[in-house]
Short mmCIF file of the C-alpha atoms (twelve columns), coordinates in Angstrom:
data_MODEL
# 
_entry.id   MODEL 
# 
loop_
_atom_site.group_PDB 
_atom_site.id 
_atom_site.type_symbol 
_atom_site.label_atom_id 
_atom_site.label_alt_id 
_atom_site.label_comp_id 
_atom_site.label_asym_id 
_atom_site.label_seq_id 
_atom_site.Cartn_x 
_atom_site.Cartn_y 
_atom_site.Cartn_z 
_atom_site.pdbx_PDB_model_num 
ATOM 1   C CA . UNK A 1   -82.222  79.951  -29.893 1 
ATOM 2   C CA . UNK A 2   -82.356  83.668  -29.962 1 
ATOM 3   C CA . UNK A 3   -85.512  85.554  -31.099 1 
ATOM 4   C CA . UNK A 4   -87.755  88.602  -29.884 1 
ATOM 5   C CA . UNK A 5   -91.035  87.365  -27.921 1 
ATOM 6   C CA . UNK A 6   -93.943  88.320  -29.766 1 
ATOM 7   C CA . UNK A 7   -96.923  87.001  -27.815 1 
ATOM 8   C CA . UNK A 8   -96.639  86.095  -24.383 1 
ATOM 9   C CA . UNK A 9   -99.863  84.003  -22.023 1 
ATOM 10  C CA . UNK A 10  -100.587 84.907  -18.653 1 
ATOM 11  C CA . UNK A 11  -99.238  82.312  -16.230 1 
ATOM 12  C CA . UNK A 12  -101.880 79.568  -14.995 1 
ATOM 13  C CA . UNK A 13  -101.995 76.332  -12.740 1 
ATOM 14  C CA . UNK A 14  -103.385 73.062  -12.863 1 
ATOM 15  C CA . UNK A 15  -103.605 69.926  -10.723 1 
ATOM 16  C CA . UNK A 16  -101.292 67.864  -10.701 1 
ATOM 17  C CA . UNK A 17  -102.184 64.404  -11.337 1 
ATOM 18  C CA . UNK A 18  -98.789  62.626  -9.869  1 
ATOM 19  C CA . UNK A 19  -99.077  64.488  -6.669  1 
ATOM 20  C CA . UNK A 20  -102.380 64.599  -5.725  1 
ATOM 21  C CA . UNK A 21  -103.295 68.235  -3.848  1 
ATOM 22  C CA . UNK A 22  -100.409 69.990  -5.742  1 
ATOM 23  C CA . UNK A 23  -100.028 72.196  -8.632  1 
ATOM 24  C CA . UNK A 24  -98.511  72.799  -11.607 1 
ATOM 25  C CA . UNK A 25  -97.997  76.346  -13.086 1 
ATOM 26  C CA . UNK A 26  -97.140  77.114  -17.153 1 
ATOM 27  C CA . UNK A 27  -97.100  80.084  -19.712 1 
ATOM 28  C CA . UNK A 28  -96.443  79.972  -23.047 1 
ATOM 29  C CA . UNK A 29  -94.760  82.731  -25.281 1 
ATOM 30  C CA . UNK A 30  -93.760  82.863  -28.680 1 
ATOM 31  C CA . UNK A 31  -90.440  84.154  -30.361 1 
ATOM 32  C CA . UNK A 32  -89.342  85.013  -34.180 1 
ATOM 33  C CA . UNK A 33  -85.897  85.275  -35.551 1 
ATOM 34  C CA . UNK A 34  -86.883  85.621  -39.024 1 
ATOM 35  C CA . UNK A 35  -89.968  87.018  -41.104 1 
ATOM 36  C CA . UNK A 36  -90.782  83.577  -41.748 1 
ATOM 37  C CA . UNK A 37  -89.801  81.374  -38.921 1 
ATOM 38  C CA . UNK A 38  -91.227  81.824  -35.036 1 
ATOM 39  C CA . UNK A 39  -92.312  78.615  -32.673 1 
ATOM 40  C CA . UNK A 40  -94.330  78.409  -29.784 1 
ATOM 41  C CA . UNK A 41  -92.345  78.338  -26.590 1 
ATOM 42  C CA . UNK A 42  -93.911  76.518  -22.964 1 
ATOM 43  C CA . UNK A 43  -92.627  76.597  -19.544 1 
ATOM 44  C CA . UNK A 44  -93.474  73.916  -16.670 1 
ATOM 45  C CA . UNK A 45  -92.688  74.393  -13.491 1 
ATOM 46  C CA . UNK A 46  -93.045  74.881  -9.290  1 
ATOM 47  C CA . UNK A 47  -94.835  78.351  -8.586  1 
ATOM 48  C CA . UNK A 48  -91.712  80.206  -7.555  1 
ATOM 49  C CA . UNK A 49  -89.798  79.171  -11.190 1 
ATOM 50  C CA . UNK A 50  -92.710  79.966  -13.516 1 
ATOM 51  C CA . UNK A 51  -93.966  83.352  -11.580 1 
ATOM 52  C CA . UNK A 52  -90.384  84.523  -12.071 1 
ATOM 53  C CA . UNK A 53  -89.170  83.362  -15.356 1 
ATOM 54  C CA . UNK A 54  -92.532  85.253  -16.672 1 
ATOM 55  C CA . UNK A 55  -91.656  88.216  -14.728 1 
ATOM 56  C CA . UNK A 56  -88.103  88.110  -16.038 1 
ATOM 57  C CA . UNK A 57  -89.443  89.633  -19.836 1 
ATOM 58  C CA . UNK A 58  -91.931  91.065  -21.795 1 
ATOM 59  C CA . UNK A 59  -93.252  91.406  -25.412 1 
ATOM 60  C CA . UNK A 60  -90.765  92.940  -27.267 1 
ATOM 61  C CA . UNK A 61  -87.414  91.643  -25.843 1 
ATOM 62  C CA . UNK A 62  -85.252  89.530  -26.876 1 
ATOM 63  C CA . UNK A 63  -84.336  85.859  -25.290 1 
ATOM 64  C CA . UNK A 64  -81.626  83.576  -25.543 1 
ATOM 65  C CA . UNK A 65  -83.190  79.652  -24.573 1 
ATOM 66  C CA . UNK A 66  -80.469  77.328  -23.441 1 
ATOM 67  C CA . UNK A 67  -81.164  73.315  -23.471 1 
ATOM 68  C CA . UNK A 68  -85.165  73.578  -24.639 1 
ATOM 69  C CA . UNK A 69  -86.747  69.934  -25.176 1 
ATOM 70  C CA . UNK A 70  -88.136  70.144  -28.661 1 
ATOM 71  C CA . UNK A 71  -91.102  68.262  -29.205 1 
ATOM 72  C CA . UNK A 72  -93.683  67.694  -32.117 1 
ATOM 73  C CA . UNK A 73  -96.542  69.737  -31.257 1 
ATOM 74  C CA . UNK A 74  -100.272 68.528  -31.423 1 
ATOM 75  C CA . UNK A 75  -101.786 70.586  -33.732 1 
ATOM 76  C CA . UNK A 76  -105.273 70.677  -32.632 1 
ATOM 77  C CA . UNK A 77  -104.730 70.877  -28.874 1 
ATOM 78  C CA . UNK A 78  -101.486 73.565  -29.381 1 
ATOM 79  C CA . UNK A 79  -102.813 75.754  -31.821 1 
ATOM 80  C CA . UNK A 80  -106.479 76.222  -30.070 1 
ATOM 81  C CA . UNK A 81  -104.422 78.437  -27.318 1 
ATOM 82  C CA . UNK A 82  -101.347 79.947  -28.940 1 
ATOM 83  C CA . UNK A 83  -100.343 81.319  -32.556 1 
ATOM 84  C CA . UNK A 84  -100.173 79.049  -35.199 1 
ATOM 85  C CA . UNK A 85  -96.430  78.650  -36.802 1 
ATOM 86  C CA . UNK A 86  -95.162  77.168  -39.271 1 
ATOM 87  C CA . UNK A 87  -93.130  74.999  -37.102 1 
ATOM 88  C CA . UNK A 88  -93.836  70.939  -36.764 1 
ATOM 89  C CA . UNK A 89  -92.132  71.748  -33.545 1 
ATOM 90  C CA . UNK A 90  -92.652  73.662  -29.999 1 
ATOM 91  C CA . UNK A 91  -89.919  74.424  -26.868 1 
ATOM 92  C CA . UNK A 92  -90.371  73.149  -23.944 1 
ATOM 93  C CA . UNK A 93  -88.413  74.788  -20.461 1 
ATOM 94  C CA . UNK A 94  -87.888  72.490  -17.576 1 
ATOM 95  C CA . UNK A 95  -86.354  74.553  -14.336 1 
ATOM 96  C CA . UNK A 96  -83.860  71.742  -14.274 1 
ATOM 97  C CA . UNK A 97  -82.498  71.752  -17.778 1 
ATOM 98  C CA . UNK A 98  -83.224  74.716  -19.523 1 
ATOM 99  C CA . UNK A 99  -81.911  78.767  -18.950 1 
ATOM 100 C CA . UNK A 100 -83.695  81.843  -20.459 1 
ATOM 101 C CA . UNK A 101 -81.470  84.977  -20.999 1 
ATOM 102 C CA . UNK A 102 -83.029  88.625  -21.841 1 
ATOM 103 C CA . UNK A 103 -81.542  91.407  -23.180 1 
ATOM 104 C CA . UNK A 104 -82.471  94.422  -25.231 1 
ATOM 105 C CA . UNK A 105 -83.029  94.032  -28.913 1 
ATOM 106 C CA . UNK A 106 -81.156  97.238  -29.617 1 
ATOM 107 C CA . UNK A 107 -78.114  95.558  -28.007 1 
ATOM 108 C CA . UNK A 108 -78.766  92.026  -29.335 1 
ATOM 109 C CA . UNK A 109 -79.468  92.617  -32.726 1 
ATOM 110 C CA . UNK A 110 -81.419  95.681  -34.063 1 
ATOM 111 C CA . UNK A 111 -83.397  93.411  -36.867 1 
ATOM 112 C CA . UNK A 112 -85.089  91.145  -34.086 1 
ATOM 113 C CA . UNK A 113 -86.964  94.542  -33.537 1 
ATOM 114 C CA . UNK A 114 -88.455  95.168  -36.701 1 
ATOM 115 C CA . UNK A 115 -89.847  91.401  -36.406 1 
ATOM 116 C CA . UNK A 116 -92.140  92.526  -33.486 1 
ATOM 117 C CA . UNK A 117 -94.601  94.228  -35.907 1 
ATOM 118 C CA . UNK A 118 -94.896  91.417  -38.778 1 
ATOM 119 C CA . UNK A 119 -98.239  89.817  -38.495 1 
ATOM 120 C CA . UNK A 120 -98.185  86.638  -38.013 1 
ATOM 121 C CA . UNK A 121 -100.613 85.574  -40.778 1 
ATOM 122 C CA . UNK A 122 -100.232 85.070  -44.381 1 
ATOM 123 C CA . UNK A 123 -101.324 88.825  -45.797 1 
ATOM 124 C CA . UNK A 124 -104.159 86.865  -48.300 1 
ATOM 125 C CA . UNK A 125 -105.646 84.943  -44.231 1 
ATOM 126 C CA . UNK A 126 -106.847 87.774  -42.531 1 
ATOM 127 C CA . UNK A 127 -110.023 90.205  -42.862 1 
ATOM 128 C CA . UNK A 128 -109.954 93.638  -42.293 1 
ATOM 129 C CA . UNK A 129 -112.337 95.622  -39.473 1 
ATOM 130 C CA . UNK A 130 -114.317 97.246  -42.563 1 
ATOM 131 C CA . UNK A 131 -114.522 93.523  -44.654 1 
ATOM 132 C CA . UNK A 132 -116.268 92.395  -41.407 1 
ATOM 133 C CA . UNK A 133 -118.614 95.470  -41.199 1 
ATOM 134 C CA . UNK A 134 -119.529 94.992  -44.842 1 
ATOM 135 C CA . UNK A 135 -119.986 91.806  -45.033 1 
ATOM 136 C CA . UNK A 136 -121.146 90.685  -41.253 1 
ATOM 137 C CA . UNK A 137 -124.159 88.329  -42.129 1 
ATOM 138 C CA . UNK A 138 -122.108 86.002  -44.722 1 
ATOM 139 C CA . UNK A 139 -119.339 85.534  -41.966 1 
ATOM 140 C CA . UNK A 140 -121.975 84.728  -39.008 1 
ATOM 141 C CA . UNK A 141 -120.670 81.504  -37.294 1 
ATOM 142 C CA . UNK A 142 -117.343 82.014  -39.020 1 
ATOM 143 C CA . UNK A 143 -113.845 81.960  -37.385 1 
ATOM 144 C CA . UNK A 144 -112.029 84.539  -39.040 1 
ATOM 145 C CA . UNK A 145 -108.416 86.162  -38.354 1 
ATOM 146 C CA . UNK A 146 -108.285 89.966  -38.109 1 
ATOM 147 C CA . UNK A 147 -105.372 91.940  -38.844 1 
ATOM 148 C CA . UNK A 148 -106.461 95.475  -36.601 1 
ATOM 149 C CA . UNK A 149 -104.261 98.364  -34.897 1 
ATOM 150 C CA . UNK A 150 -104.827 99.626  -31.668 1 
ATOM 151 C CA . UNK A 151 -105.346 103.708 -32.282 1 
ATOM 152 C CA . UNK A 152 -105.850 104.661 -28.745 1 
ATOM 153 C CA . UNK A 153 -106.221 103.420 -25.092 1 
ATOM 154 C CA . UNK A 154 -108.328 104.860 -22.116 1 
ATOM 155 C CA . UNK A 155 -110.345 104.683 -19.342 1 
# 
């Protein structure tokens, strides 16, 4: 599978429960190779594997996954933390099985990179910043989706 990443998690640990006083670590990112099609993409692994396979890229690149487990995802549980896609499906990456190769879009393929700014939403499922403003008291208690750009950063 080749695709740019266009969201990308923070890597985190857990216990594990079949060795007791260990731990697991994971991240999850997601690519897109197509306006339409992008799936959800988690890695598993020791420390060392998943510290530096996260390291390894960044929004905005482009990957090449070798040997991912696919697996039905649960949509509940998956889509509480990570986009929602229109996949049935997620990657897995196992340290043992599985290879992730980055590379510049520009050298890849120079229409991965104009895939990074699609929203991920159907245009008609989001709300803008100034449909919220206006009408703030019918949305209380609401989850909504907001489709926003960033104009400036700073201290």
């Amino acid at each position: 599978v080749i695709g740019v990443v266009i969201g990308k998690t923070d890597v985190r640990s857990f216990p594990d429960r079949k060795n007791i006083g260990t731990e697991r670590y994971t991240f999850n990112f997601t690519i897109r190779d197509s306006p339409a099609c992008f799936i959800n993409v988690q890695a598993w692994g020791r420390e060392e594997y998943i510290r530096s396979l996260s390291e390894s890229f960044r929004v905005g690149d482009c990957v090449t996954i070798e040997n991912p487990l696919i697996q039905s995802k649960e949509a509940e549980k998956e889509e509480k933390f990570n986009p929602i896609t229109p996949s049935g499906y997620k990657l897995l990456l196992s340290e043992n099985h599985s290879v992730v190769k980055t590379s510049s879009c520009s050298n890849t393929d120079t229409r991965l990179l104009s895939l990074l700014h699609l929203p991920v939403r159907d245009p008609q499922d989001y709300y803008s910043l100034g449909d919220i403003v206006a009408n703030g008291q019918s949305l209380h208690g609401r989850v909504l989706n907001v489709l926003a750009a960033v104009m400036s950063v700073s201290e």
